[in-house]
Tab-separated table of C-alpha atoms and ligand atoms in Angstrom:
chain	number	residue	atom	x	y	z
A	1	UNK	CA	84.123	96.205	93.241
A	2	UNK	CA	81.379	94.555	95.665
A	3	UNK	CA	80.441	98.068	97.322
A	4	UNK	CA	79.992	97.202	100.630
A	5	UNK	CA	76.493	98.026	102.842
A	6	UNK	CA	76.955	101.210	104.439
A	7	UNK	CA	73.831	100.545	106.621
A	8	UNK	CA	75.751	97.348	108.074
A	9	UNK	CA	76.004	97.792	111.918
A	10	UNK	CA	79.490	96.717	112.940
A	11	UNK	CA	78.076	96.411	116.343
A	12	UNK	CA	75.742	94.257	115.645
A	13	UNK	CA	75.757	90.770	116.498
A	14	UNK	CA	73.565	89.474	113.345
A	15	UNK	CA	75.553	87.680	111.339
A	16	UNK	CA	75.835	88.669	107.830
A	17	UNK	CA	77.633	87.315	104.258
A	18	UNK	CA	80.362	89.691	102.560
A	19	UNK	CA	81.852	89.190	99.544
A	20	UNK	CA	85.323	89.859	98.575
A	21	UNK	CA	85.542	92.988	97.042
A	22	UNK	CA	86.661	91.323	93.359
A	23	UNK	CA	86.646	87.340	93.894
A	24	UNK	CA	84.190	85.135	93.808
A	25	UNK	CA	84.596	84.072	97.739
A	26	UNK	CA	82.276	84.436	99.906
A	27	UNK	CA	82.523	84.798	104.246
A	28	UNK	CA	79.855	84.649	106.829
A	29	UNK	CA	80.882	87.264	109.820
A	30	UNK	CA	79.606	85.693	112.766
A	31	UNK	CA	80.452	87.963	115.060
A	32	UNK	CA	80.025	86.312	119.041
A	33	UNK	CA	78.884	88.430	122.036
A	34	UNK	CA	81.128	86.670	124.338
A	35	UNK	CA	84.067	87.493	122.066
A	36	UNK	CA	87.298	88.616	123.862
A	37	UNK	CA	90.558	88.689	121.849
A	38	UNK	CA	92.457	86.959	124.928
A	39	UNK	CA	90.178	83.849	124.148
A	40	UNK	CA	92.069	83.335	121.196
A	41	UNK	CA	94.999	83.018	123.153
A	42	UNK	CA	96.910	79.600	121.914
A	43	UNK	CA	100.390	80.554	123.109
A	44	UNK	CA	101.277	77.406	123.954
A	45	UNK	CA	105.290	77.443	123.845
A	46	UNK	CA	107.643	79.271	126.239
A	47	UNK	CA	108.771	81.528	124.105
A	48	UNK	CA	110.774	83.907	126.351
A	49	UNK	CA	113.092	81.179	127.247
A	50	UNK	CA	116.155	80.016	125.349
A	51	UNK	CA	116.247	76.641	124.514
A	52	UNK	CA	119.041	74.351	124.170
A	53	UNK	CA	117.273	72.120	121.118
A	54	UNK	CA	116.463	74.808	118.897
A	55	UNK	CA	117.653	74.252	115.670
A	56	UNK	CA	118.785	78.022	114.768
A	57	UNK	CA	120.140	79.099	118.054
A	58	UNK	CA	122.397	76.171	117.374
A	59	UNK	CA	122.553	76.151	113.048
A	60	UNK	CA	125.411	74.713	111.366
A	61	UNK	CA	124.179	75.617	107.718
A	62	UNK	CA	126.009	77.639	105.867
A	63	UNK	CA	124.928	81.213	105.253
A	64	UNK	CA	123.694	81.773	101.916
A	65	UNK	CA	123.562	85.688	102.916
A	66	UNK	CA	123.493	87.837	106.401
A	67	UNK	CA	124.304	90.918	107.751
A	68	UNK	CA	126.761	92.086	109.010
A	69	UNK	CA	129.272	89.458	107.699
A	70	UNK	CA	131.217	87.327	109.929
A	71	UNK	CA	130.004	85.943	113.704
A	72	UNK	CA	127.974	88.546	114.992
A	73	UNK	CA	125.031	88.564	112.269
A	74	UNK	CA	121.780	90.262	113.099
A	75	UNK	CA	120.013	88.594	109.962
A	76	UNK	CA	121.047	85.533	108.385
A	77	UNK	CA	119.641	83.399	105.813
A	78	UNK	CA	120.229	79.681	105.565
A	79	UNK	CA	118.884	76.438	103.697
A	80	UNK	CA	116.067	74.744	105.051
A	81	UNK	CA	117.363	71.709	106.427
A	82	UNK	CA	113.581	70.274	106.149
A	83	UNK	CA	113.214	71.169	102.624
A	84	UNK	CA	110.319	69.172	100.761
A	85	UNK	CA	111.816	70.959	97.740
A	86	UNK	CA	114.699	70.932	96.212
A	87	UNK	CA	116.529	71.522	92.776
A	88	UNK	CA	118.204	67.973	92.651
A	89	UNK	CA	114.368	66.046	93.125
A	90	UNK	CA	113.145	67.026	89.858
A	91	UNK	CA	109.496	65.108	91.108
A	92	UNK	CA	109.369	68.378	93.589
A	93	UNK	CA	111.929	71.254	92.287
A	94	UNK	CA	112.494	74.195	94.101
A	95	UNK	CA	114.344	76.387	96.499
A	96	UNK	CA	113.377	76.622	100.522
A	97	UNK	CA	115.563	79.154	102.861
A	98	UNK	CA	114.920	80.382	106.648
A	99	UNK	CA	115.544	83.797	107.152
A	100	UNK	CA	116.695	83.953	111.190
A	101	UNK	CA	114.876	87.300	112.678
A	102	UNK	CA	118.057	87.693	114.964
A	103	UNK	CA	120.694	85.395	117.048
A	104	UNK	CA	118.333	86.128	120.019
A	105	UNK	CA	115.682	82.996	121.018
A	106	UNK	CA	114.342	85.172	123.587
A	107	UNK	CA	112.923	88.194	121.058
A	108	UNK	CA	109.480	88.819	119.578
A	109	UNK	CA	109.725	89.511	115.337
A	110	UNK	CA	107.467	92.698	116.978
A	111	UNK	CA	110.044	93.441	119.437
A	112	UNK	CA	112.628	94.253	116.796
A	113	UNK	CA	113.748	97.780	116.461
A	114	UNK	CA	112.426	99.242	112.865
A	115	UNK	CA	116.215	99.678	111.987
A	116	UNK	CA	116.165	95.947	112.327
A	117	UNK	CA	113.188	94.902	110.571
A	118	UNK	CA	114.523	96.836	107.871
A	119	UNK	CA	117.486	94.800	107.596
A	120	UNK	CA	115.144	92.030	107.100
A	121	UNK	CA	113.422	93.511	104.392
A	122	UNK	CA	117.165	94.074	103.018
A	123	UNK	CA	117.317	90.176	103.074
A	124	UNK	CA	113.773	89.748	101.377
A	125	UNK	CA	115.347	92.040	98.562
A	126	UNK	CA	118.658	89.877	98.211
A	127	UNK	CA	116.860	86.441	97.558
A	128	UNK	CA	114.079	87.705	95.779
A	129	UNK	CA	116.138	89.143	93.186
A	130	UNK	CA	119.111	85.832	94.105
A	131	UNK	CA	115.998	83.083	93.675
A	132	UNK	CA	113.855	84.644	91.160
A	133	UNK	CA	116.879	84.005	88.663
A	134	UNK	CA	117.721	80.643	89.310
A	135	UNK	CA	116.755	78.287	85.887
A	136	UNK	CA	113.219	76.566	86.735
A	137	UNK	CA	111.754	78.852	89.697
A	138	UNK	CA	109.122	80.977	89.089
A	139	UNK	CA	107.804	82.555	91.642
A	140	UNK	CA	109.085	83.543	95.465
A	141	UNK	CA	107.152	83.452	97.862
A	142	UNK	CA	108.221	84.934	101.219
A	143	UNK	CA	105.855	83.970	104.685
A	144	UNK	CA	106.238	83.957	108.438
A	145	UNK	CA	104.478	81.313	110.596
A	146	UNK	CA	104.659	83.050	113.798
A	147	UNK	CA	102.588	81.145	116.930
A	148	UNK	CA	101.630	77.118	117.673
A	149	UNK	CA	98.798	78.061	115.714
A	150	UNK	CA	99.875	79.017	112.666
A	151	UNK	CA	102.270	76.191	112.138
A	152	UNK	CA	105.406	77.419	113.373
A	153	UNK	CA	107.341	75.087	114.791
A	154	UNK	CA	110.198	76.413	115.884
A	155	UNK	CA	109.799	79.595	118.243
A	156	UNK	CA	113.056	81.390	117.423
A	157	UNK	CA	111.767	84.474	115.063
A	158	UNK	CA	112.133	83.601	111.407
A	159	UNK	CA	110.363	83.840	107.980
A	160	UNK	CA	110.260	81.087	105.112
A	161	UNK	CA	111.676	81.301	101.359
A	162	UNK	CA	109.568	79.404	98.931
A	163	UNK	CA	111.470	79.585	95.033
A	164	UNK	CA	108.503	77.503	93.571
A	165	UNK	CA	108.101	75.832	90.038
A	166	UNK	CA	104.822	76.996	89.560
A	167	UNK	CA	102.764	79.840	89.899
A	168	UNK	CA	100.394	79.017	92.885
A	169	UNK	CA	96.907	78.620	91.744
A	170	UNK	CA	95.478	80.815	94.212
A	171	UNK	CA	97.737	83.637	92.865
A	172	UNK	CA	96.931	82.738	89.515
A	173	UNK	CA	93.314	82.961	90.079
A	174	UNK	CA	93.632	86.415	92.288
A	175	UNK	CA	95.960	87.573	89.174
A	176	UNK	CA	93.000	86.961	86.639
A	177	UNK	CA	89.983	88.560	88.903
A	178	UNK	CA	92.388	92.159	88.956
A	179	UNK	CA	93.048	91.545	85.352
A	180	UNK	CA	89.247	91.374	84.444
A	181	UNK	CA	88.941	94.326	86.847
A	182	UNK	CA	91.089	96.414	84.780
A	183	UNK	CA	89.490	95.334	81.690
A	184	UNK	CA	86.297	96.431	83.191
A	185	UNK	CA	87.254	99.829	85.144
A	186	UNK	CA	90.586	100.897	83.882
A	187	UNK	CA	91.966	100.604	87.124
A	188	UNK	CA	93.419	99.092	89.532
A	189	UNK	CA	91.068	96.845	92.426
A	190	UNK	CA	93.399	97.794	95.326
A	191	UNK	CA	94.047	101.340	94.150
A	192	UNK	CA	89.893	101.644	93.992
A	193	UNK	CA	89.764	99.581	97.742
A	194	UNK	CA	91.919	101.864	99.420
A	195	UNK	CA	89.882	105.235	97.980
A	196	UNK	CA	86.988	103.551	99.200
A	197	UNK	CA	88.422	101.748	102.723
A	198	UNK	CA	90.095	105.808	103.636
A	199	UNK	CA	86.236	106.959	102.828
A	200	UNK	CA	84.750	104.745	104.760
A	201	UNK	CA	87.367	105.254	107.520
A	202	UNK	CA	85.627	102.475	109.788
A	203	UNK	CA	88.040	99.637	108.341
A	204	UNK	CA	91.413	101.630	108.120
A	205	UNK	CA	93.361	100.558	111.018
A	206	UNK	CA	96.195	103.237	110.592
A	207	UNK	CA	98.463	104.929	107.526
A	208	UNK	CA	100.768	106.933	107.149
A	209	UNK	CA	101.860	108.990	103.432
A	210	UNK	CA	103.354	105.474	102.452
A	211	UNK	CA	101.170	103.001	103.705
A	212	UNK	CA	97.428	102.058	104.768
A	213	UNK	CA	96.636	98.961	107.181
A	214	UNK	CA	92.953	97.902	107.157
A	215	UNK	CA	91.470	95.038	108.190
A	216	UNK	CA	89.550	94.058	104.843
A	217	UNK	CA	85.196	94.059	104.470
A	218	UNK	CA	85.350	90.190	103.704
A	219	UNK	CA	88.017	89.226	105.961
A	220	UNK	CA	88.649	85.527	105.963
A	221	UNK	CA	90.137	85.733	109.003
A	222	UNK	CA	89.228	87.139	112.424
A	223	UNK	CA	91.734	90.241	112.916
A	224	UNK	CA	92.945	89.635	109.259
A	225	UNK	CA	95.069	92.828	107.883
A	226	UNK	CA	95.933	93.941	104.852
A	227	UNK	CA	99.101	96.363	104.204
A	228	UNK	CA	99.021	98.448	100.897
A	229	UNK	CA	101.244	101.032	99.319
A	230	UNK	CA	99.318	103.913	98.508
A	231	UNK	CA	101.478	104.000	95.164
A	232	UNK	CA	100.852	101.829	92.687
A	233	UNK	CA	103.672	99.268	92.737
A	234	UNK	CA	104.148	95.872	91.267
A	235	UNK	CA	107.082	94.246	93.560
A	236	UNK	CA	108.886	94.568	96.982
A	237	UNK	CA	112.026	95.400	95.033
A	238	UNK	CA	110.243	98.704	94.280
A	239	UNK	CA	110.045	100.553	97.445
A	240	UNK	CA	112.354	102.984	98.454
A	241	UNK	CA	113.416	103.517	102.032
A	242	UNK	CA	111.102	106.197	102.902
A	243	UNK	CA	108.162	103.691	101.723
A	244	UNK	CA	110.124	100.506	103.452
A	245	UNK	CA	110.599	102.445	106.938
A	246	UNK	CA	106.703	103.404	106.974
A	247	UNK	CA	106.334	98.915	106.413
A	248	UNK	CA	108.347	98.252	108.549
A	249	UNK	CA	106.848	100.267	111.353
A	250	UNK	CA	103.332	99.892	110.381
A	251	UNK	CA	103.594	95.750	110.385
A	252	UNK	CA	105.627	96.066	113.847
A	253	UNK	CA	102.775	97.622	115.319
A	254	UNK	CA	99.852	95.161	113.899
A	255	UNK	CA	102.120	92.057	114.952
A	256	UNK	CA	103.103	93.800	118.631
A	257	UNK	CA	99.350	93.580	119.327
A	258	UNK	CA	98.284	90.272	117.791
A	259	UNK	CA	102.151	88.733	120.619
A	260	UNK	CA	100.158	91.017	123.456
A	261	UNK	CA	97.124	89.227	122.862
A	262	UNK	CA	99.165	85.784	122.389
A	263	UNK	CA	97.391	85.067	118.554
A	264	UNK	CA	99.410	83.548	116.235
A	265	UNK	CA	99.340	84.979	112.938
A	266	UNK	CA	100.884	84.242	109.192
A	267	UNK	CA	101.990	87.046	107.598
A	268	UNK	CA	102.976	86.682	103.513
A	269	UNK	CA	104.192	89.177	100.421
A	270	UNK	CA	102.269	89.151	97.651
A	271	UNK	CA	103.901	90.395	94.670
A	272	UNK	CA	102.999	90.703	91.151
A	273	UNK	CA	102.518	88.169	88.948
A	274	UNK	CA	105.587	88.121	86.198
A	275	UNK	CA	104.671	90.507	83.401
A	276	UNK	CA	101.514	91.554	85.073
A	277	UNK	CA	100.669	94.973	86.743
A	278	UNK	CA	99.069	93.665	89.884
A	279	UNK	CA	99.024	95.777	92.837
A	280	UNK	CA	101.903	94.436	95.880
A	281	UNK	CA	100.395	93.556	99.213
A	282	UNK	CA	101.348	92.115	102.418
A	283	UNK	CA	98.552	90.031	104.004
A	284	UNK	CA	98.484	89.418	107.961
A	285	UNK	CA	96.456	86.319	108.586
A	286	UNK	CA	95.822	85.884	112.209
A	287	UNK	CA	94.634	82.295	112.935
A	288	UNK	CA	92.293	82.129	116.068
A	289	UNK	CA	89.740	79.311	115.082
A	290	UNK	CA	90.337	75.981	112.992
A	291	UNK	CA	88.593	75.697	110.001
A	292	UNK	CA	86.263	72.768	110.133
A	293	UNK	CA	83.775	71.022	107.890
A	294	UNK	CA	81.895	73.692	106.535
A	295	UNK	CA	85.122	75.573	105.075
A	296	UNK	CA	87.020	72.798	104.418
A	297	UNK	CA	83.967	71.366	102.226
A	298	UNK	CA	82.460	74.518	100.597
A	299	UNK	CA	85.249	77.017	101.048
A	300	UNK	CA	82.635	79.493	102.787
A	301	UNK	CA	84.519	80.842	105.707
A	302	UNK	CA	82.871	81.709	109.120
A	303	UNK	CA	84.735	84.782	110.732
A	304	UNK	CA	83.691	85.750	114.540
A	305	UNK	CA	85.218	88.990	114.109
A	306	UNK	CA	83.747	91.494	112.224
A	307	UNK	CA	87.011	93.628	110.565
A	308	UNK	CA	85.560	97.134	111.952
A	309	UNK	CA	85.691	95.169	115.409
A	310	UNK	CA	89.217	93.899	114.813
A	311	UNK	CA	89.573	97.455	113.175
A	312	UNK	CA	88.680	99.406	116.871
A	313	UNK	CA	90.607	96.771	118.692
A	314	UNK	CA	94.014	97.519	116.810
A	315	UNK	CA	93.711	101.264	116.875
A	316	UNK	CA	93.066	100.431	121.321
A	317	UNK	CA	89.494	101.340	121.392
A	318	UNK	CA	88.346	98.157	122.244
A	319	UNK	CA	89.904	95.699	125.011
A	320	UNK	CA	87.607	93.233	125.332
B	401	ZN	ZN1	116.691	79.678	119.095
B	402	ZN	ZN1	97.004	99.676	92.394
C-alpha cells in the first residue's frame, strides 16, 4: 500500500499528488482557499415538487418485484423503458431495471427512514441473486445517479440495474491490482486501508462495529466516500441485518449532507469479482466539477477538496 505522508498538512493550500493506495492512478489535490461546499451547489431541478411528466410517478411497466405486493408498494422494481441493453439485441445483450426509492416524487433517497432503505437493500438482494443467473450476464452492477449533475434525469428517487455481458474493465483491472496485493502481503488491500485509515483517524468520517465511512487519501473526487465492512466479505448477499442496518444508516447520513449542500453524487456497489476474494465496497462519488482536458486526456484527476477537508465537513466541523 502507498503509505501516505503523515507530515501532509490537510490545511494547507499547496497542492500536492497522491496516489491510490494500490493502483496505478494518480490525483493532484488542489485544494482552493475560496472553497465553500455551497459553491458546488448545481441543484438545478425542483425537486420538492410533484410533477405531472415524470415517468415513475406515472409507470405502466410491469413490476418485475416490489414490496409490499399489490397497489401500495414502497419499493418497486421495473424494466428500463430506455434500455440500451437488452437480451433480444445480441449486438448489446443485457439486462437494465429501475429500482423506484418510493411512490413519493416529493422525497429525498436521504430522507427515507432506515427501515425503508433497508427494504431497498432487500430489492438489491432479489435481482442480484434474480440477474446474476440469467444465461449470458455476468456481472450486476447496481448505481444511483442522484442530482443534474450526476446524470440523473429523472428526479423521482431511484437506483439503476446493470446485468452486463462483460466484466467492466475498470473492475477487471481493480480485481488484478488486489490480487497482486495478496500475492505480495497475504492480505487483503481494504482490510490493510481501513487498519491504517482508523490509525490515522483524520480520514475516517464515522463507523460504527459494522461499518467505516472515510473519505479515501487519493480521492478522485471532491467529498468522495468510501463505505467498507469491517469484515471481510466478498458480496452484498453476505451481510446480515445487523451489518445491513449499520449501511443503511451510515450511507443515509453521507447522502443527507451531500441534498443539504445541493451536490449531486453517484453512489455504486462494488462486489467481488466471480470466483475472486475481493473485498465489497460501496463508493459515493460526489460530482462538483467537470472533468476537462487534462483528465479526460491523461486520466490525472484534479480534486479541490482535500478528503481530510471533506472528512471535517461531514463529521460538521467545517461549514464553509
Ligand atoms: Zn415522480
Ligand atoms: Zn478485506
Amino acid at each position: 500500500m502507498n503509505r501516505p505522508n503523515p507530515s501532509s498538512n490537510p490545511s494547507s493550500s499547496n497542492a500536492e499528488i497522491r496516489k491510490h493506495y494500490f493502483l496505478d492512478q494518480y490525483v493532484i489535490i488542489a485544494p482552493k482557499r475560496n472553497l465553500r461546499p455551497d459553491s458546488f451547489s448545481h441543484a438545478s431541478e425542483p425537486h420538492k415538487a410533484p410533477s405531472d411528466h415524470c415517468p415513475f410517478c406515472h409507470n405502466a411497466e410491469p413490476s418485475l418485484w416490489q414490496l409490499p405486493r399489490g397497489k401500495n408498494w414502497r419499493v418497486k422494481v421495473i424494466p428500463n423503458a430506455f434500455a440500451a441493453l437488452t437480451t433480444d439485441n445480441p449486438q448489446a445483450f443485457g439486462i437494465q431495471e429501475v429500482v423506484l426509492n418510493t411512490p413519493d416524487h416529493t422525497l429525498e433517497f436521504s430522507e427515507l427512514p432506515v427501515e425503508h432503505i433497508l427494504e431497498i437493500f432487500t430489492a438489491y438482494r432479489q435481482r442480484l441473486a434474480e440477474l446474476k443467473q440469467q444465461p449470458g450476464i455476468r456481472y450486476v452492477l447496481i448505481f444511483k445517479n442522484d442530482g443534474p449533475m450526476a446524470g440523473a434525469s429523472v428526479a423521482h428517487a431511484h437506483c439503476q440495474i446493470f446485468g452486463l455481458p462483460l466484466i467492466p474493465p475498470k473492475l477487471e483491472q481493480e480485481g488484478d491490482a488486489l490480487n497482486h496485493y495478496w500475492d505480495q502481503h497475504q492480505a487483503c488491500a481494504y482490510c490493510h486501508i481501513l487498519d491504517w485509515e482508523i490509525q490515522q483517524r483524520t480520514r475516517v468520517i464515522t463507523g460504527d462495529k459494522h461499518f467505516i465511512a472515510l473519505s479515501p487519501h487519493a480521492a478522485s473526487h471532491g467529498f468522495e466516500t468510501w463505505l467498507l465492512p469491517r469484515r471481510h466479505v466478498n458480496q452484498f448477499s453476505e451481510f446480515n441485518l445487523s451489518e445491513l442496518h449499520s449501511l443503511a444508516t451510515i450511507l443515509r447520513k453521507i447522502t443527507a449532507r451531500l441534498d443539504a449542500a445541493g451536490i449531486s453524487f453517484n453512489y455504486f456497489l462494488q462486489e467481488s469479482l466471480p470466483n475472486q476474494n475481493h473485498h465489497f465496497v460501496l463508493k459515493i462519488e460526489p460530482r462538483i466539477t467537470k472533468w476537462a482536458g487534462a483528465e479526460l486526456s491523461t486520466g490525472l484527476i484534479i480534486n479541490p477538496v482535500t478528503p481530510e477537508y471533506a472528512t471535517l465537513w461531514y463529521q460538521g466541523k467545517i461549514n464553509r
